[in-house]
JSON list of C-alpha atoms in Angstrom, two decimals:
[
{"chain": "A", "resi": 1, "resn": "MET", "atom": "CA", "xyz": [0.00, 0.00, 0.00]},
{"chain": "A", "resi": 2, "resn": "TRP", "atom": "CA", "xyz": [2.71, 2.48, 0.98]},
{"chain": "A", "resi": 3, "resn": "TYR", "atom": "CA", "xyz": [4.53, 1.92, -2.32]},
{"chain": "A", "resi": 4, "resn": "TRP", "atom": "CA", "xyz": [1.52, 3.16, -4.28]},
{"chain": "A", "resi": 5, "resn": "LEU", "atom": "CA", "xyz": [0.82, 6.00, -1.84]},
{"chain": "A", "resi": 6, "resn": "PHE", "atom": "CA", "xyz": [4.37, 7.31, -2.28]},
{"chain": "A", "resi": 7, "resn": "LYS", "atom": "CA", "xyz": [4.20, 6.87, -6.04]},
{"chain": "A", "resi": 8, "resn": "TYR", "atom": "CA", "xyz": [0.85, 8.53, -6.73]},
{"chain": "A", "resi": 9, "resn": "ILE", "atom": "CA", "xyz": [0.28, 10.88, -3.78]},
{"chain": "A", "resi": 10, "resn": "LEU", "atom": "CA", "xyz": [3.15, 11.54, -1.36]},
{"chain": "A", "resi": 11, "resn": "LEU", "atom": "CA", "xyz": [6.24, 11.71, -3.58]},
{"chain": "A", "resi": 12, "resn": "GLY", "atom": "CA", "xyz": [5.48, 10.96, -7.23]},
{"chain": "A", "resi": 13, "resn": "PRO", "atom": "CA", "xyz": [3.70, 14.23, -8.09]},
{"chain": "A", "resi": 14, "resn": "MET", "atom": "CA", "xyz": [6.60, 16.31, -6.73]},
{"chain": "A", "resi": 15, "resn": "LEU", "atom": "CA", "xyz": [9.14, 14.26, -8.71]},
{"chain": "A", "resi": 16, "resn": "ALA", "atom": "CA", "xyz": [7.02, 14.64, -11.83]},
{"chain": "A", "resi": 17, "resn": "VAL", "atom": "CA", "xyz": [7.08, 18.42, -11.46]},
{"chain": "A", "resi": 18, "resn": "LEU", "atom": "CA", "xyz": [10.82, 18.54, -10.77]},
{"chain": "A", "resi": 19, "resn": "GLY", "atom": "CA", "xyz": [11.91, 16.19, -13.53]},
{"chain": "A", "resi": 20, "resn": "ARG", "atom": "CA", "xyz": [9.09, 16.40, -16.12]},
{"chain": "A", "resi": 21, "resn": "PRO", "atom": "CA", "xyz": [9.93, 12.82, -17.17]},
{"chain": "A", "resi": 22, "resn": "LYS", "atom": "CA", "xyz": [9.93, 11.92, -20.85]},
{"chain": "A", "resi": 23, "resn": "ILE", "atom": "CA", "xyz": [9.38, 8.22, -21.53]},
{"chain": "A", "resi": 24, "resn": "THR", "atom": "CA", "xyz": [10.20, 6.19, -24.62]},
{"chain": "A", "resi": 25, "resn": "GLY", "atom": "CA", "xyz": [9.86, 2.46, -25.21]},
{"chain": "A", "resi": 26, "resn": "LEU", "atom": "CA", "xyz": [7.62, 1.76, -22.23]},
{"chain": "A", "resi": 27, "resn": "GLU", "atom": "CA", "xyz": [5.79, -0.83, -24.34]},
{"chain": "A", "resi": 28, "resn": "HIS", "atom": "CA", "xyz": [8.83, -3.07, -23.95]},
{"chain": "A", "resi": 29, "resn": "VAL", "atom": "CA", "xyz": [8.07, -3.62, -20.25]},
{"chain": "A", "resi": 30, "resn": "PRO", "atom": "CA", "xyz": [5.84, -6.71, -19.97]},
{"chain": "A", "resi": 31, "resn": "ALA", "atom": "CA", "xyz": [2.40, -6.27, -18.42]},
{"chain": "A", "resi": 32, "resn": "ASP", "atom": "CA", "xyz": [3.00, -9.34, -16.26]},
{"chain": "A", "resi": 33, "resn": "GLY", "atom": "CA", "xyz": [5.62, -11.96, -15.58]},
{"chain": "A", "resi": 34, "resn": "PRO", "atom": "CA", "xyz": [9.25, -11.67, -14.45]},
{"chain": "A", "resi": 35, "resn": "ALA", "atom": "CA", "xyz": [11.90, -9.53, -16.11]},
{"chain": "A", "resi": 36, "resn": "ILE", "atom": "CA", "xyz": [15.13, -7.78, -15.19]},
{"chain": "A", "resi": 37, "resn": "LEU", "atom": "CA", "xyz": [15.28, -4.03, -15.75]},
{"chain": "A", "resi": 38, "resn": "ALA", "atom": "CA", "xyz": [18.99, -3.33, -16.31]},
{"chain": "A", "resi": 39, "resn": "SER", "atom": "CA", "xyz": [19.68, 0.37, -15.86]},
{"chain": "A", "resi": 40, "resn": "ASN", "atom": "CA", "xyz": [22.64, 2.70, -15.96]},
{"chain": "A", "resi": 41, "resn": "HIS", "atom": "CA", "xyz": [23.14, 4.51, -12.66]},
{"chain": "A", "resi": 42, "resn": "LEU", "atom": "CA", "xyz": [23.68, 8.26, -12.47]},
{"chain": "A", "resi": 43, "resn": "ALA", "atom": "CA", "xyz": [22.02, 9.27, -9.20]},
{"chain": "A", "resi": 44, "resn": "VAL", "atom": "CA", "xyz": [19.99, 8.05, -6.23]},
{"chain": "A", "resi": 45, "resn": "MET", "atom": "CA", "xyz": [16.90, 9.36, -8.01]},
{"chain": "A", "resi": 46, "resn": "ASP", "atom": "CA", "xyz": [17.25, 6.61, -10.64]},
{"chain": "A", "resi": 47, "resn": "SER", "atom": "CA", "xyz": [15.54, 4.31, -8.13]},
{"chain": "A", "resi": 48, "resn": "PHE", "atom": "CA", "xyz": [12.66, 6.77, -7.83]},
{"chain": "A", "resi": 49, "resn": "TYR", "atom": "CA", "xyz": [12.10, 7.88, -11.41]},
{"chain": "A", "resi": 50, "resn": "LEU", "atom": "CA", "xyz": [12.18, 4.38, -12.87]},
{"chain": "A", "resi": 51, "resn": "PRO", "atom": "CA", "xyz": [9.31, 3.15, -10.61]},
{"chain": "A", "resi": 52, "resn": "LEU", "atom": "CA", "xyz": [7.51, 6.43, -11.23]},
{"chain": "A", "resi": 53, "resn": "VAL", "atom": "CA", "xyz": [7.11, 5.73, -14.96]},
{"chain": "A", "resi": 54, "resn": "VAL", "atom": "CA", "xyz": [6.46, 1.96, -14.84]},
{"chain": "A", "resi": 55, "resn": "ASN", "atom": "CA", "xyz": [2.93, 0.86, -13.99]},
{"chain": "A", "resi": 56, "resn": "ARG", "atom": "CA", "xyz": [4.10, -2.31, -12.25]},
{"chain": "A", "resi": 57, "resn": "ARG", "atom": "CA", "xyz": [5.93, -2.47, -8.94]},
{"chain": "A", "resi": 58, "resn": "ILE", "atom": "CA", "xyz": [9.71, -2.77, -9.23]},
{"chain": "A", "resi": 59, "resn": "THR", "atom": "CA", "xyz": [11.90, -4.42, -6.60]},
{"chain": "A", "resi": 60, "resn": "PHE", "atom": "CA", "xyz": [15.52, -3.27, -6.35]},
{"chain": "A", "resi": 61, "resn": "LEU", "atom": "CA", "xyz": [18.46, -5.00, -4.73]},
{"chain": "A", "resi": 62, "resn": "ALA", "atom": "CA", "xyz": [19.92, -2.26, -2.52]},
{"chain": "A", "resi": 63, "resn": "LYS", "atom": "CA", "xyz": [23.08, -2.15, -0.42]},
{"chain": "A", "resi": 64, "resn": "GLN", "atom": "CA", "xyz": [22.56, -3.24, 3.15]},
{"chain": "A", "resi": 65, "resn": "GLU", "atom": "CA", "xyz": [23.87, 0.06, 4.56]},
{"chain": "A", "resi": 66, "resn": "TYR", "atom": "CA", "xyz": [20.58, 1.74, 3.61]},
{"chain": "A", "resi": 67, "resn": "PHE", "atom": "CA", "xyz": [18.83, -0.42, 6.21]},
{"chain": "A", "resi": 68, "resn": "THR", "atom": "CA", "xyz": [21.28, -0.38, 9.11]},
{"chain": "A", "resi": 69, "resn": "GLY", "atom": "CA", "xyz": [21.17, 3.24, 10.25]},
{"chain": "A", "resi": 70, "resn": "THR", "atom": "CA", "xyz": [20.81, 3.93, 13.96]},
{"chain": "A", "resi": 71, "resn": "GLY", "atom": "CA", "xyz": [18.33, 6.00, 15.91]},
{"chain": "A", "resi": 72, "resn": "ILE", "atom": "CA", "xyz": [14.97, 7.28, 14.77]},
{"chain": "A", "resi": 73, "resn": "LYS", "atom": "CA", "xyz": [16.35, 8.55, 11.45]},
{"chain": "A", "resi": 74, "resn": "GLY", "atom": "CA", "xyz": [17.89, 5.17, 10.67]},
{"chain": "A", "resi": 75, "resn": "ARG", "atom": "CA", "xyz": [14.68, 3.32, 11.42]},
{"chain": "A", "resi": 76, "resn": "ILE", "atom": "CA", "xyz": [12.63, 5.73, 9.30]},
{"chain": "A", "resi": 77, "resn": "LEU", "atom": "CA", "xyz": [15.01, 5.36, 6.34]},
{"chain": "A", "resi": 78, "resn": "ALA", "atom": "CA", "xyz": [14.99, 1.55, 6.65]},
{"chain": "A", "resi": 79, "resn": "TRP", "atom": "CA", "xyz": [11.20, 1.60, 6.67]},
{"chain": "A", "resi": 80, "resn": "PHE", "atom": "CA", "xyz": [11.07, 3.95, 3.69]},
{"chain": "A", "resi": 81, "resn": "TYR", "atom": "CA", "xyz": [13.45, 1.88, 1.56]},
{"chain": "A", "resi": 82, "resn": "THR", "atom": "CA", "xyz": [11.50, -1.25, 2.43]},
{"chain": "A", "resi": 83, "resn": "VAL", "atom": "CA", "xyz": [8.10, 0.15, 1.44]},
{"chain": "A", "resi": 84, "resn": "ALA", "atom": "CA", "xyz": [9.70, 1.72, -1.65]},
{"chain": "A", "resi": 85, "resn": "GLY", "atom": "CA", "xyz": [10.43, -1.77, -2.95]},
{"chain": "A", "resi": 86, "resn": "GLN", "atom": "CA", "xyz": [14.11, -2.16, -2.07]},
{"chain": "A", "resi": 87, "resn": "VAL", "atom": "CA", "xyz": [15.58, -5.36, -0.63]},
{"chain": "A", "resi": 88, "resn": "PRO", "atom": "CA", "xyz": [18.83, -5.24, 1.38]},
{"chain": "A", "resi": 89, "resn": "ILE", "atom": "CA", "xyz": [21.84, -7.24, 0.18]},
{"chain": "A", "resi": 90, "resn": "ASP", "atom": "CA", "xyz": [25.32, -7.66, 1.61]},
{"chain": "A", "resi": 91, "resn": "ARG", "atom": "CA", "xyz": [28.06, -6.94, -0.96]},
{"chain": "A", "resi": 92, "resn": "THR", "atom": "CA", "xyz": [31.15, -7.65, 1.14]},
{"chain": "A", "resi": 93, "resn": "ASP", "atom": "CA", "xyz": [32.35, -11.02, -0.21]},
{"chain": "A", "resi": 94, "resn": "ALA", "atom": "CA", "xyz": [31.67, -13.89, -2.63]},
{"chain": "A", "resi": 95, "resn": "ASP", "atom": "CA", "xyz": [29.23, -15.63, -0.28]},
{"chain": "A", "resi": 96, "resn": "SER", "atom": "CA", "xyz": [27.27, -12.41, 0.05]},
{"chain": "A", "resi": 97, "resn": "ALA", "atom": "CA", "xyz": [27.18, -12.01, -3.73]},
{"chain": "A", "resi": 98, "resn": "GLN", "atom": "CA", "xyz": [25.76, -15.51, -4.10]},
{"chain": "A", "resi": 99, "resn": "ALA", "atom": "CA", "xyz": [23.12, -14.74, -1.47]},
{"chain": "A", "resi": 100, "resn": "ALA", "atom": "CA", "xyz": [22.19, -11.59, -3.40]},
{"chain": "A", "resi": 101, "resn": "LEU", "atom": "CA", "xyz": [21.74, -13.63, -6.58]},
{"chain": "A", "resi": 102, "resn": "ALA", "atom": "CA", "xyz": [19.56, -16.09, -4.68]},
{"chain": "A", "resi": 103, "resn": "THR", "atom": "CA", "xyz": [17.42, -13.19, -3.48]},
{"chain": "A", "resi": 104, "resn": "GLY", "atom": "CA", "xyz": [17.11, -11.90, -7.04]},
{"chain": "A", "resi": 105, "resn": "ALA", "atom": "CA", "xyz": [16.14, -15.34, -8.31]},
{"chain": "A", "resi": 106, "resn": "ARG", "atom": "CA", "xyz": [13.46, -15.60, -5.61]},
{"chain": "A", "resi": 107, "resn": "ILE", "atom": "CA", "xyz": [11.99, -12.23, -6.62]},
{"chain": "A", "resi": 108, "resn": "LEU", "atom": "CA", "xyz": [11.91, -13.24, -10.28]},
{"chain": "A", "resi": 109, "resn": "GLY", "atom": "CA", "xyz": [10.44, -16.61, -9.33]},
{"chain": "A", "resi": 110, "resn": "GLU", "atom": "CA", "xyz": [7.52, -14.72, -7.83]},
{"chain": "A", "resi": 111, "resn": "GLY", "atom": "CA", "xyz": [6.85, -13.17, -11.26]},
{"chain": "A", "resi": 112, "resn": "LYS", "atom": "CA", "xyz": [8.08, -9.69, -10.31]},
{"chain": "A", "resi": 113, "resn": "LEU", "atom": "CA", "xyz": [10.13, -7.00, -12.02]},
{"chain": "A", "resi": 114, "resn": "LEU", "atom": "CA", "xyz": [13.66, -6.79, -10.65]},
{"chain": "A", "resi": 115, "resn": "GLY", "atom": "CA", "xyz": [15.63, -3.56, -11.02]},
{"chain": "A", "resi": 116, "resn": "MET", "atom": "CA", "xyz": [19.42, -3.92, -11.23]},
{"chain": "A", "resi": 117, "resn": "TYR", "atom": "CA", "xyz": [22.36, -1.62, -11.89]},
{"chain": "A", "resi": 118, "resn": "PRO", "atom": "CA", "xyz": [24.99, -3.71, -13.71]},
{"chain": "A", "resi": 119, "resn": "GLU", "atom": "CA", "xyz": [27.69, -1.11, -13.00]},
{"chain": "A", "resi": 120, "resn": "GLY", "atom": "CA", "xyz": [27.28, -1.99, -9.32]},
{"chain": "A", "resi": 121, "resn": "THR", "atom": "CA", "xyz": [27.46, 1.62, -8.13]},
{"chain": "A", "resi": 122, "resn": "ARG", "atom": "CA", "xyz": [26.67, 5.13, -9.33]},
{"chain": "A", "resi": 123, "resn": "SER", "atom": "CA", "xyz": [28.83, 6.54, -12.09]},
{"chain": "A", "resi": 124, "resn": "PRO", "atom": "CA", "xyz": [31.48, 8.87, -10.62]},
{"chain": "A", "resi": 125, "resn": "ASP", "atom": "CA", "xyz": [31.48, 11.20, -13.62]},
{"chain": "A", "resi": 126, "resn": "GLY", "atom": "CA", "xyz": [28.42, 10.55, -15.78]},
{"chain": "A", "resi": 127, "resn": "ARG", "atom": "CA", "xyz": [30.10, 7.99, -18.03]},
{"chain": "A", "resi": 128, "resn": "LEU", "atom": "CA", "xyz": [29.06, 4.35, -18.41]},
{"chain": "A", "resi": 129, "resn": "TYR", "atom": "CA", "xyz": [31.33, 1.83, -16.69]},
{"chain": "A", "resi": 130, "resn": "LYS", "atom": "CA", "xyz": [32.07, -1.88, -17.07]},
{"chain": "A", "resi": 131, "resn": "GLY", "atom": "CA", "xyz": [29.22, -4.17, -16.06]},
{"chain": "A", "resi": 132, "resn": "LYS", "atom": "CA", "xyz": [29.50, -6.83, -13.39]},
{"chain": "A", "resi": 133, "resn": "THR", "atom": "CA", "xyz": [28.52, -10.36, -14.33]},
{"chain": "A", "resi": 134, "resn": "GLY", "atom": "CA", "xyz": [26.04, -10.99, -11.51]},
{"chain": "A", "resi": 135, "resn": "LEU", "atom": "CA", "xyz": [23.18, -9.75, -13.66]},
{"chain": "A", "resi": 136, "resn": "ALA", "atom": "CA", "xyz": [24.28, -12.04, -16.49]},
{"chain": "A", "resi": 137, "resn": "ARG", "atom": "CA", "xyz": [24.37, -15.08, -14.23]},
{"chain": "A", "resi": 138, "resn": "LEU", "atom": "CA", "xyz": [20.93, -14.28, -12.87]},
{"chain": "A", "resi": 139, "resn": "ALA", "atom": "CA", "xyz": [19.50, -13.88, -16.37]},
{"chain": "A", "resi": 140, "resn": "LEU", "atom": "CA", "xyz": [21.04, -17.17, -17.51]},
{"chain": "A", "resi": 141, "resn": "GLU", "atom": "CA", "xyz": [19.91, -19.08, -14.42]},
{"chain": "A", "resi": 142, "resn": "THR", "atom": "CA", "xyz": [16.32, -17.83, -14.54]},
{"chain": "A", "resi": 143, "resn": "GLY", "atom": "CA", "xyz": [15.82, -17.45, -18.29]},
{"chain": "A", "resi": 144, "resn": "VAL", "atom": "CA", "xyz": [13.94, -14.17, -17.88]},
{"chain": "A", "resi": 145, "resn": "PRO", "atom": "CA", "xyz": [14.27, -11.34, -20.42]},
{"chain": "A", "resi": 146, "resn": "VAL", "atom": "CA", "xyz": [16.57, -8.41, -19.71]},
{"chain": "A", "resi": 147, "resn": "ILE", "atom": "CA", "xyz": [15.19, -4.98, -20.56]},
{"chain": "A", "resi": 148, "resn": "PRO", "atom": "CA", "xyz": [17.87, -2.27, -20.87]},
{"chain": "A", "resi": 149, "resn": "VAL", "atom": "CA", "xyz": [16.88, 1.08, -19.37]},
{"chain": "A", "resi": 150, "resn": "ALA", "atom": "CA", "xyz": [18.72, 4.37, -19.86]},
{"chain": "A", "resi": 151, "resn": "MET", "atom": "CA", "xyz": [18.23, 7.04, -17.23]},
{"chain": "A", "resi": 152, "resn": "VAL", "atom": "CA", "xyz": [19.10, 10.50, -18.52]},
{"chain": "A", "resi": 153, "resn": "GLY", "atom": "CA", "xyz": [19.11, 13.73, -16.51]},
{"chain": "A", "resi": 154, "resn": "THR", "atom": "CA", "xyz": [18.62, 12.26, -13.04]},
{"chain": "A", "resi": 155, "resn": "ASP", "atom": "CA", "xyz": [22.06, 13.59, -12.11]},
{"chain": "A", "resi": 156, "resn": "VAL", "atom": "CA", "xyz": [20.77, 17.09, -12.86]},
{"chain": "A", "resi": 157, "resn": "VAL", "atom": "CA", "xyz": [17.68, 16.73, -10.68]},
{"chain": "A", "resi": 158, "resn": "ASN", "atom": "CA", "xyz": [19.77, 15.04, -7.99]},
{"chain": "A", "resi": 159, "resn": "PRO", "atom": "CA", "xyz": [23.46, 16.01, -8.45]},
{"chain": "A", "resi": 160, "resn": "PRO", "atom": "CA", "xyz": [25.83, 13.39, -6.98]},
{"chain": "A", "resi": 161, "resn": "GLY", "atom": "CA", "xyz": [27.13, 14.38, -3.56]},
{"chain": "A", "resi": 162, "resn": "THR", "atom": "CA", "xyz": [24.12, 16.54, -2.76]},
{"chain": "A", "resi": 163, "resn": "LYS", "atom": "CA", "xyz": [20.94, 15.82, -0.85]},
{"chain": "A", "resi": 164, "resn": "GLY", "atom": "CA", "xyz": [18.81, 18.51, -2.46]},
{"chain": "A", "resi": 165, "resn": "LEU", "atom": "CA", "xyz": [16.67, 18.23, -5.58]},
{"chain": "A", "resi": 166, "resn": "ARG", "atom": "CA", "xyz": [16.59, 20.66, -8.51]},
{"chain": "A", "resi": 167, "resn": "PHE", "atom": "CA", "xyz": [14.45, 21.28, -11.55]},
{"chain": "A", "resi": 168, "resn": "GLY", "atom": "CA", "xyz": [15.57, 19.46, -14.67]},
{"chain": "A", "resi": 169, "resn": "ARG", "atom": "CA", "xyz": [14.40, 17.13, -17.41]},
{"chain": "A", "resi": 170, "resn": "VAL", "atom": "CA", "xyz": [14.56, 13.39, -16.86]},
{"chain": "A", "resi": 171, "resn": "GLU", "atom": "CA", "xyz": [14.33, 10.88, -19.71]},
{"chain": "A", "resi": 172, "resn": "VAL", "atom": "CA", "xyz": [13.69, 7.18, -19.23]},
{"chain": "A", "resi": 173, "resn": "ARG", "atom": "CA", "xyz": [14.44, 5.15, -22.34]},
{"chain": "A", "resi": 174, "resn": "PHE", "atom": "CA", "xyz": [13.48, 1.47, -22.49]},
{"chain": "A", "resi": 175, "resn": "GLY", "atom": "CA", "xyz": [15.13, -0.83, -25.01]},
{"chain": "A", "resi": 176, "resn": "LYS", "atom": "CA", "xyz": [13.79, -4.02, -26.52]},
{"chain": "A", "resi": 177, "resn": "PRO", "atom": "CA", "xyz": [13.82, -7.13, -24.28]},
{"chain": "A", "resi": 178, "resn": "MET", "atom": "CA", "xyz": [17.04, -9.10, -24.63]},
{"chain": "A", "resi": 179, "resn": "ASP", "atom": "CA", "xyz": [16.75, -12.88, -24.88]},
{"chain": "A", "resi": 180, "resn": "PHE", "atom": "CA", "xyz": [19.75, -14.99, -23.88]},
{"chain": "A", "resi": 181, "resn": "SER", "atom": "CA", "xyz": [18.13, -18.41, -24.33]},
{"chain": "A", "resi": 182, "resn": "ARG", "atom": "CA", "xyz": [20.88, -19.30, -26.83]},
{"chain": "A", "resi": 183, "resn": "PHE", "atom": "CA", "xyz": [23.13, -19.67, -23.77]},
{"chain": "A", "resi": 184, "resn": "ASP", "atom": "CA", "xyz": [20.85, -22.09, -21.90]},
{"chain": "A", "resi": 185, "resn": "GLY", "atom": "CA", "xyz": [22.81, -24.30, -19.51]},
{"chain": "A", "resi": 186, "resn": "LEU", "atom": "CA", "xyz": [25.89, -22.08, -19.56]},
{"chain": "A", "resi": 187, "resn": "ALA", "atom": "CA", "xyz": [25.29, -20.12, -16.35]},
{"chain": "A", "resi": 188, "resn": "GLY", "atom": "CA", "xyz": [28.52, -20.16, -14.38]},
{"chain": "A", "resi": 189, "resn": "ASN", "atom": "CA", "xyz": [30.73, -20.00, -17.47]},
{"chain": "A", "resi": 190, "resn": "ARG", "atom": "CA", "xyz": [32.63, -16.76, -16.87]},
{"chain": "A", "resi": 191, "resn": "PHE", "atom": "CA", "xyz": [33.32, -16.19, -20.57]},
{"chain": "A", "resi": 192, "resn": "ILE", "atom": "CA", "xyz": [29.65, -16.53, -21.48]},
{"chain": "A", "resi": 193, "resn": "GLU", "atom": "CA", "xyz": [28.60, -14.33, -18.55]},
{"chain": "A", "resi": 194, "resn": "ARG", "atom": "CA", "xyz": [31.08, -11.66, -19.65]},
{"chain": "A", "resi": 195, "resn": "ALA", "atom": "CA", "xyz": [29.73, -11.82, -23.22]},
{"chain": "A", "resi": 196, "resn": "VAL", "atom": "CA", "xyz": [26.16, -11.45, -21.91]},
{"chain": "A", "resi": 197, "resn": "ILE", "atom": "CA", "xyz": [26.86, -8.48, -19.66]},
{"chain": "A", "resi": 198, "resn": "ASP", "atom": "CA", "xyz": [28.93, -6.77, -22.39]},
{"chain": "A", "resi": 199, "resn": "GLU", "atom": "CA", "xyz": [25.95, -7.12, -24.70]},
{"chain": "A", "resi": 200, "resn": "VAL", "atom": "CA", "xyz": [23.73, -5.49, -22.08]},
{"chain": "A", "resi": 201, "resn": "MET", "atom": "CA", "xyz": [26.23, -2.66, -21.58]},
{"chain": "A", "resi": 202, "resn": "TYR", "atom": "CA", "xyz": [26.41, -2.09, -25.34]},
{"chain": "A", "resi": 203, "resn": "GLU", "atom": "CA", "xyz": [22.64, -1.62, -25.44]},
{"chain": "A", "resi": 204, "resn": "LEU", "atom": "CA", "xyz": [22.82, 0.77, -22.48]},
{"chain": "A", "resi": 205, "resn": "MET", "atom": "CA", "xyz": [25.56, 2.75, -24.18]},
{"chain": "A", "resi": 206, "resn": "ASP", "atom": "CA", "xyz": [23.45, 3.14, -27.31]},
{"chain": "A", "resi": 207, "resn": "LEU", "atom": "CA", "xyz": [20.31, 4.05, -25.33]},
{"chain": "A", "resi": 208, "resn": "SER", "atom": "CA", "xyz": [21.98, 6.55, -23.02]},
{"chain": "A", "resi": 209, "resn": "ASP", "atom": "CA", "xyz": [24.54, 8.07, -25.43]},
{"chain": "A", "resi": 210, "resn": "GLN", "atom": "CA", "xyz": [27.11, 7.81, -22.64]},
{"chain": "A", "resi": 211, "resn": "GLU", "atom": "CA", "xyz": [30.81, 7.30, -23.22]},
{"chain": "A", "resi": 212, "resn": "TYR", "atom": "CA", "xyz": [31.93, 3.83, -22.15]},
{"chain": "A", "resi": 213, "resn": "VAL", "atom": "CA", "xyz": [34.86, 3.19, -19.79]},
{"chain": "A", "resi": 214, "resn": "ASP", "atom": "CA", "xyz": [36.22, -0.36, -19.67]},
{"chain": "A", "resi": 215, "resn": "ILE", "atom": "CA", "xyz": [36.91, -0.43, -15.92]},
{"chain": "A", "resi": 216, "resn": "TYR", "atom": "CA", "xyz": [34.63, -0.91, -12.94]},
{"chain": "A", "resi": 217, "resn": "ALA", "atom": "CA", "xyz": [33.22, 2.28, -11.46]},
{"chain": "A", "resi": 218, "resn": "ALA", "atom": "CA", "xyz": [33.98, 1.02, -7.95]},
{"chain": "A", "resi": 219, "resn": "THR", "atom": "CA", "xyz": [37.65, 0.58, -8.88]},
{"chain": "A", "resi": 220, "resn": "LEU", "atom": "CA", "xyz": [37.88, 4.16, -10.05]},
{"chain": "A", "resi": 221, "resn": "LYS", "atom": "CA", "xyz": [36.13, 5.41, -6.91]},
{"chain": "A", "resi": 222, "resn": "GLU", "atom": "CA", "xyz": [38.61, 3.55, -4.71]},
{"chain": "A", "resi": 223, "resn": "ASN", "atom": "CA", "xyz": [41.62, 5.01, -6.52]},
{"chain": "A", "resi": 224, "resn": "PRO", "atom": "CA", "xyz": [40.70, 7.91, -8.81]},
{"chain": "A", "resi": 225, "resn": "GLN", "atom": "CA", "xyz": [44.26, 8.36, -10.09]},
{"chain": "A", "resi": 226, "resn": "GLN", "atom": "CA", "xyz": [45.28, 4.80, -10.87]},
{"chain": "A", "resi": 227, "resn": "VAL", "atom": "CA", "xyz": [43.71, 1.62, -12.23]},
{"chain": "A", "resi": 228, "resn": "ASN", "atom": "CA", "xyz": [45.79, -1.53, -12.68]},
{"chain": "A", "resi": 229, "resn": "GLY", "atom": "CA", "xyz": [48.91, 0.46, -11.89]},
{"chain": "A", "resi": 230, "resn": "GLN", "atom": "CA", "xyz": [48.27, 2.93, -14.70]},
{"chain": "A", "resi": 231, "resn": "PRO", "atom": "CA", "xyz": [47.23, 6.58, -14.35]},
{"chain": "A", "resi": 232, "resn": "VAL", "atom": "CA", "xyz": [43.67, 7.33, -15.38]},
{"chain": "A", "resi": 233, "resn": "ASP", "atom": "CA", "xyz": [42.87, 10.44, -17.39]},
{"chain": "A", "resi": 234, "resn": "THR", "atom": "CA", "xyz": [39.28, 11.14, -16.34]},
{"chain": "A", "resi": 235, "resn": "THR", "atom": "CA", "xyz": [39.10, 14.16, -18.65]},
{"chain": "A", "resi": 236, "resn": "LYS", "atom": "CA", "xyz": [39.78, 12.22, -21.84]},
{"chain": "A", "resi": 237, "resn": "PRO", "atom": "CA", "xyz": [36.69, 10.93, -23.71]},
{"chain": "A", "resi": 238, "resn": "ALA", "atom": "CA", "xyz": [36.39, 7.19, -23.23]},
{"chain": "A", "resi": 239, "resn": "ALA", "atom": "CA", "xyz": [36.36, 4.75, -26.11]},
{"chain": "A", "resi": 240, "resn": "ARG", "atom": "CA", "xyz": [33.01, 3.30, -27.09]},
{"chain": "A", "resi": 241, "resn": "LEU", "atom": "CA", "xyz": [32.47, -0.38, -26.37]},
{"chain": "A", "resi": 242, "resn": "PRO", "atom": "CA", "xyz": [33.32, -2.34, -29.54]},
{"chain": "A", "resi": 243, "resn": "HIS", "atom": "CA", "xyz": [30.28, -3.86, -31.17]},
{"chain": "A", "resi": 244, "resn": "ALA", "atom": "CA", "xyz": [32.12, -7.18, -31.38]},
{"chain": "A", "resi": 245, "resn": "ALA", "atom": "CA", "xyz": [32.15, -7.34, -27.58]},
{"chain": "A", "resi": 246, "resn": "ALA", "atom": "CA", "xyz": [28.39, -7.46, -27.60]},
{"chain": "A", "resi": 247, "resn": "GLY", "atom": "CA", "xyz": [28.48, -10.90, -29.18]}
]
């Protein structure tokens, strides 16, 4: 109940005024049945504007820290994220990652829409970063379609590093469902999973018009000046993902 109250009465109308969302390709989201919505990630507001424009409820896998705050504020935030359709996951080690995939598979098994950010974290500079293979494994294990979603302009409405909201123009662009049934039985093969997630990232690159960077966003956040022992020039336009990598 609270999910729909926030969407249509308590929060949604304000977000609609602030972002004036433009939607394209919404017909690609199935009216029922499970699917993974694979989105780029520019700002916290991605997790608000995507549910705002989709008629069905979306469940997101969210980092556990959102639910572990202390005091009254922490309890209120944990309650809010819960009713907003977010499920806490631990991202600290391999066992935690497997538990997160099991949670995702359970959600999809219930016929729901699962929202995922294949980059694993918000983009540090507005570019599109290398995708993690967890989404690919989940898609291969469950056989559900993957729908690429490009969020555009959410980082203007909600600039990274700030808590305030501003007026802007948000676009939500849905791509055609991606079917990976040709890889049936190959979940767990790291080469196949990399090919699958690269194909998803290629679609996101085309939808979002972002420059692609072939490193993980989290790696760059941990060490902004060096990746794999080499200096990183964050001002230089990144190369686009080769079409061949998309399989």
